[in-house]
Amino acid sequence: MTVRMGLIRKRADWTFEEFSTYWREQHGALARQAPNLREYWQNPVVDRLQRGIEFARGPWELDGFSQLSFDDAKQSDHAFNDSGMAAELIKDERHFIGELHIVTAEQSVVIPVPATEERSRLLKRMSIIKRLPNMSESDFRREWKVHGDFVRKMSGVSAYRQNVIVTRELSKGKPNSYEEFPIDGIVELWFKDVPTLEATFNSPQGKETMAHAKTFLSEITAFVVEERQIL
C-alpha cells in the first residue's frame, strides 16, 4: 500500500472553520473520485502543542494532513498527474489551500488501528520527524523499526503507525531532494484522550522511549488532529 499525504496550510484569508468545512464537504467529494483510490482520510489540526514530550520542534505550521491510499505508487501518480480529473483537483486546491506539500510514504503498522467505531472515539496525534544530521537513511529506518518495540511497551497507546517518506514535493508535481525537503517520516499515534497521552509519555516506559528517540531524531513536530474518513 502506498500512502500519499498532503501537508496543508489554508489560505490566509480563510478562517479555519471555512477551510475545514470546504475541505470536507466540497474538496473531499471531489478527491474521493480519484481512480484506484482505496482510502481517503482528512486530519484537520486542532492542537499544535508537543504534549507529553520535550523535543526540538521543526518549522512546520500546518492546518491539516490528507492521507490517500493506493495499491502502488504508479496508481497514485496517475490519479494526480495524468488522470482526467488531475487538473480539476489542482484548480480546487488553489481555491482554498494556501500551501500544499506532497509526500509519498511506505506505511508500517506497529500497533493495529481498531475498527472504525472505536477509532472514532480516540484522540489522534500526527508528528513530522527528522533524523539526526549525521545519520543515513538506512540507519534511520533501522532505528525507527527498533523504536517501534519501545512504543509497544507504552500501555496507553491505542494504535501506532510509521510512515517512511520515499518521495517529496514542496510544490505539487515537482519532485524535491531530501536536502530541499528534509523530513523522514510521519508518525500516527492514537490514545484514549489527552490525559492518557500525557500520562503515557510521562511513564517510565514513555521516558525510555523518548530517550531512544533522541539517539536518532533531531526534530519532532507534533499535532493533535481530528480524524475523519472520506472514503
Short mmCIF file of C-alpha atoms in Angstrom, two decimals:
data_model
loop_
_atom_site.label_atom_id
_atom_site.label_comp_id
_atom_site.label_asym_id
_atom_site.label_seq_id
_atom_site.Cartn_x
_atom_site.Cartn_y
_atom_site.Cartn_z
CA MET A 1 0.00 0.00 0.00
CA THR A 2 1.26 3.46 -0.96
CA VAL A 3 0.06 6.42 1.11
CA ARG A 4 0.05 9.86 -0.50
CA MET A 5 -0.02 12.57 2.15
CA GLY A 6 -0.67 16.28 1.80
CA LEU A 7 0.80 18.74 4.31
CA ILE A 8 -1.66 21.60 4.11
CA ARG A 9 -1.91 25.25 5.11
CA LYS A 10 -5.15 27.07 4.45
CA ARG A 11 -5.37 30.31 2.52
CA ALA A 12 -4.63 33.24 4.81
CA ASP A 13 -7.96 34.93 4.02
CA TRP A 14 -9.99 31.87 5.09
CA THR A 15 -10.94 31.10 8.67
CA PHE A 16 -10.05 27.65 9.92
CA GLU A 17 -13.76 26.78 10.11
CA GLU A 18 -14.29 27.81 6.49
CA PHE A 19 -11.24 25.84 5.39
CA SER A 20 -12.22 22.70 7.33
CA THR A 21 -15.80 22.71 6.09
CA TYR A 22 -14.86 23.25 2.45
CA TRP A 23 -12.16 20.59 2.65
CA ARG A 24 -14.63 18.04 3.99
CA GLU A 25 -17.75 18.84 2.01
CA GLN A 26 -16.51 20.15 -1.35
CA HIS A 27 -12.94 19.04 -1.94
CA GLY A 28 -13.48 15.73 -0.17
CA ALA A 29 -16.35 14.86 -2.50
CA LEU A 30 -14.14 15.63 -5.50
CA ALA A 31 -10.92 13.92 -4.40
CA ARG A 32 -12.67 10.71 -3.35
CA GLN A 33 -13.41 10.12 -7.05
CA ALA A 34 -9.70 9.67 -7.85
CA PRO A 35 -9.17 6.46 -9.85
CA ASN A 36 -7.98 3.40 -7.87
CA LEU A 37 -8.23 5.23 -4.55
CA ARG A 38 -8.61 2.72 -1.68
CA GLU A 39 -8.97 5.01 1.36
CA TYR A 40 -9.12 8.74 1.97
CA TRP A 41 -8.77 10.36 5.39
CA GLN A 42 -8.61 14.02 6.34
CA ASN A 43 -6.85 15.18 9.52
CA PRO A 44 -7.56 18.85 10.33
CA VAL A 45 -5.20 20.15 13.03
CA VAL A 46 -6.82 21.09 16.35
CA ASP A 47 -3.74 21.46 18.61
CA ARG A 48 -0.09 22.34 17.88
CA LEU A 49 1.40 21.65 21.33
CA GLN A 50 4.06 18.97 21.74
CA ARG A 51 2.03 17.45 24.62
CA GLY A 52 3.89 14.96 26.77
CA ILE A 53 7.30 15.32 25.12
CA GLU A 54 10.23 17.71 25.34
CA PHE A 55 11.82 17.74 21.92
CA ALA A 56 13.06 20.27 19.36
CA ARG A 57 10.16 21.29 17.13
CA GLY A 58 10.56 21.81 13.38
CA PRO A 59 9.34 24.79 11.32
CA TRP A 60 6.11 23.22 10.10
CA GLU A 61 2.90 25.19 10.72
CA LEU A 62 0.06 23.14 9.27
CA ASP A 63 -3.73 23.19 9.23
CA GLY A 64 -4.21 19.61 8.09
CA PHE A 65 -2.87 16.33 6.74
CA SER A 66 -4.54 14.38 3.95
CA GLN A 67 -3.99 10.64 3.53
CA LEU A 68 -4.90 8.84 0.31
CA SER A 69 -4.08 5.14 -0.07
CA PHE A 70 -3.40 3.27 -3.31
CA ASP A 71 -2.17 -0.22 -4.14
CA ASP A 72 1.09 1.22 -5.51
CA ALA A 73 2.90 4.45 -6.40
CA LYS A 74 2.09 4.11 -10.11
CA GLN A 75 -1.65 4.33 -9.40
CA SER A 76 -1.11 7.30 -7.10
CA ASP A 77 0.95 9.18 -9.70
CA HIS A 78 -1.63 8.50 -12.40
CA ALA A 79 -4.54 9.73 -10.26
CA PHE A 80 -2.97 13.11 -9.51
CA ASN A 81 -0.79 13.75 -12.55
CA ASP A 82 -2.28 12.05 -15.62
CA SER A 83 -5.93 11.28 -14.95
CA GLY A 84 -8.83 13.26 -16.39
CA MET A 85 -9.57 14.86 -13.02
CA ALA A 86 -5.99 15.94 -12.16
CA ALA A 87 -6.43 19.49 -13.47
CA GLU A 88 -9.79 19.84 -11.72
CA LEU A 89 -8.23 18.82 -8.41
CA ILE A 90 -5.44 21.38 -8.76
CA LYS A 91 -7.92 24.13 -9.56
CA ASP A 92 -9.98 23.30 -6.49
CA GLU A 93 -6.91 23.08 -4.24
CA ARG A 94 -5.91 26.59 -5.26
CA HIS A 95 -9.34 27.81 -4.23
CA PHE A 96 -8.92 27.03 -0.52
CA ILE A 97 -5.30 25.94 0.11
CA GLY A 98 -2.52 28.46 0.61
CA GLU A 99 0.38 26.00 0.72
CA LEU A 100 0.49 22.30 -0.15
CA HIS A 101 3.44 19.92 0.16
CA ILE A 102 3.13 16.31 -1.01
CA VAL A 103 4.93 13.24 0.32
CA THR A 104 4.57 9.59 -0.55
CA ALA A 105 5.14 7.09 2.24
CA GLU A 106 5.65 3.40 2.90
CA GLN A 107 3.40 2.60 5.84
CA SER A 108 4.13 0.11 8.63
CA VAL A 109 1.53 -0.85 11.24
CA VAL A 110 3.20 -1.32 14.63
CA ILE A 111 0.07 -1.40 16.81
CA PRO A 112 -3.08 -2.05 14.71
CA VAL A 113 -5.70 0.65 14.39
CA PRO A 114 -9.05 -0.52 15.82
CA ALA A 115 -12.30 -0.79 13.89
CA THR A 116 -13.94 2.43 12.72
CA GLU A 117 -16.46 2.77 15.57
CA GLU A 118 -13.79 2.52 18.29
CA ARG A 119 -11.32 4.53 16.23
CA SER A 120 -13.75 7.45 16.01
CA ARG A 121 -13.66 7.82 19.80
CA LEU A 122 -9.87 8.05 20.03
CA LEU A 123 -7.58 11.08 20.04
CA LYS A 124 -5.03 11.10 17.23
CA ARG A 125 -1.61 12.73 17.14
CA MET A 126 0.46 13.08 13.97
CA SER A 127 4.11 14.10 14.07
CA ILE A 128 6.64 15.04 11.39
CA ILE A 129 10.06 13.64 12.24
CA LYS A 130 13.57 14.43 11.02
CA ARG A 131 16.63 12.27 11.58
CA LEU A 132 19.90 13.44 13.09
CA PRO A 133 22.07 15.25 10.51
CA ASN A 134 24.88 12.69 10.65
CA MET A 135 22.57 9.68 10.21
CA SER A 136 21.99 7.86 6.91
CA GLU A 137 18.52 6.98 5.66
CA SER A 138 19.19 3.25 6.14
CA ASP A 139 20.34 3.79 9.73
CA PHE A 140 17.26 5.92 10.38
CA ARG A 141 14.97 3.21 9.06
CA ARG A 142 16.66 0.60 11.22
CA GLU A 143 16.42 2.69 14.38
CA TRP A 144 12.81 3.67 13.73
CA LYS A 145 11.92 0.00 13.49
CA VAL A 146 13.66 -0.58 16.83
CA HIS A 147 11.76 2.41 18.20
CA GLY A 148 8.52 0.60 17.45
CA ASP A 149 9.46 -2.01 20.05
CA PHE A 150 9.78 0.75 22.65
CA VAL A 151 6.35 2.15 21.74
CA ARG A 152 4.76 -1.29 22.11
CA LYS A 153 5.73 -1.20 25.80
CA MET A 154 3.79 2.04 26.39
CA SER A 155 0.49 0.78 27.79
CA GLY A 156 -1.53 3.89 26.94
CA VAL A 157 -1.00 3.72 23.18
CA SER A 158 -4.15 2.50 21.39
CA ALA A 159 -2.58 2.35 17.90
CA TYR A 160 0.66 3.29 16.16
CA ARG A 161 1.73 3.57 12.50
CA GLN A 162 5.02 4.62 10.94
CA ASN A 163 5.09 6.33 7.53
CA VAL A 164 8.59 6.41 5.98
CA ILE A 165 8.85 9.17 3.36
CA VAL A 166 10.05 7.94 -0.04
CA THR A 167 9.23 10.91 -2.33
CA ARG A 168 8.85 14.63 -1.64
CA GLU A 169 7.23 17.56 -3.45
CA LEU A 170 7.39 21.05 -1.93
CA SER A 171 5.17 22.12 -4.83
CA LYS A 172 2.74 19.56 -6.20
CA GLY A 173 4.12 17.75 -9.22
CA LYS A 174 7.73 18.93 -8.74
CA PRO A 175 9.94 16.30 -7.03
CA ASN A 176 12.47 17.51 -4.47
CA SER A 177 15.60 16.07 -2.94
CA TYR A 178 15.92 15.26 0.75
CA GLU A 179 18.14 18.32 1.20
CA GLU A 180 15.40 20.55 -0.23
CA PHE A 181 12.60 18.94 1.82
CA PRO A 182 14.27 17.31 4.86
CA ILE A 183 11.66 15.22 6.62
CA ASP A 184 11.99 11.47 7.12
CA GLY A 185 8.67 10.24 8.42
CA ILE A 186 5.20 10.92 9.73
CA VAL A 187 4.07 9.27 12.94
CA GLU A 188 0.45 8.35 13.71
CA LEU A 189 -0.43 7.66 17.34
CA TRP A 190 -3.86 7.11 18.87
CA PHE A 191 -4.79 7.49 22.56
CA LYS A 192 -7.98 7.43 24.60
CA ASP A 193 -7.69 11.17 25.36
CA VAL A 194 -5.22 13.95 26.16
CA PRO A 195 -4.67 12.90 29.82
CA THR A 196 -3.85 9.39 28.62
CA LEU A 197 -1.41 10.77 26.03
CA GLU A 198 0.41 12.86 28.63
CA ALA A 199 0.43 10.10 31.26
CA THR A 200 1.78 7.61 28.71
CA PHE A 201 4.77 9.77 27.81
CA ASN A 202 5.41 10.63 31.46
CA SER A 203 5.51 6.94 32.46
CA PRO A 204 8.86 5.13 32.85
CA GLN A 205 8.25 3.37 29.51
CA GLY A 206 7.41 6.69 27.86
CA LYS A 207 10.59 8.33 29.13
CA GLU A 208 12.61 5.35 27.93
CA THR A 209 11.00 5.64 24.51
CA MET A 210 11.80 9.35 24.21
CA ALA A 211 15.37 8.76 25.36
CA HIS A 212 15.73 6.34 22.46
CA ALA A 213 14.16 8.89 20.09
CA LYS A 214 16.96 11.32 20.89
CA THR A 215 19.53 8.80 19.64
CA PHE A 216 18.27 9.08 16.05
CA LEU A 217 15.92 12.10 15.71
CA SER A 218 16.69 15.82 15.66
CA GLU A 219 13.10 17.13 15.44
CA ILE A 220 9.57 16.04 16.28
CA THR A 221 6.78 18.39 15.22
CA ALA A 222 3.55 17.15 16.80
CA PHE A 223 -0.08 17.98 16.01
CA VAL A 224 -3.33 16.71 17.52
CA VAL A 225 -5.82 16.18 14.70
CA GLU A 226 -9.50 15.46 14.21
CA GLU A 227 -9.56 12.34 12.09
CA ARG A 228 -12.36 11.91 9.55
CA GLN A 229 -12.88 9.31 6.86
CA ILE A 230 -13.97 10.45 3.39
CA LEU A 231 -13.65 7.06 1.68
#
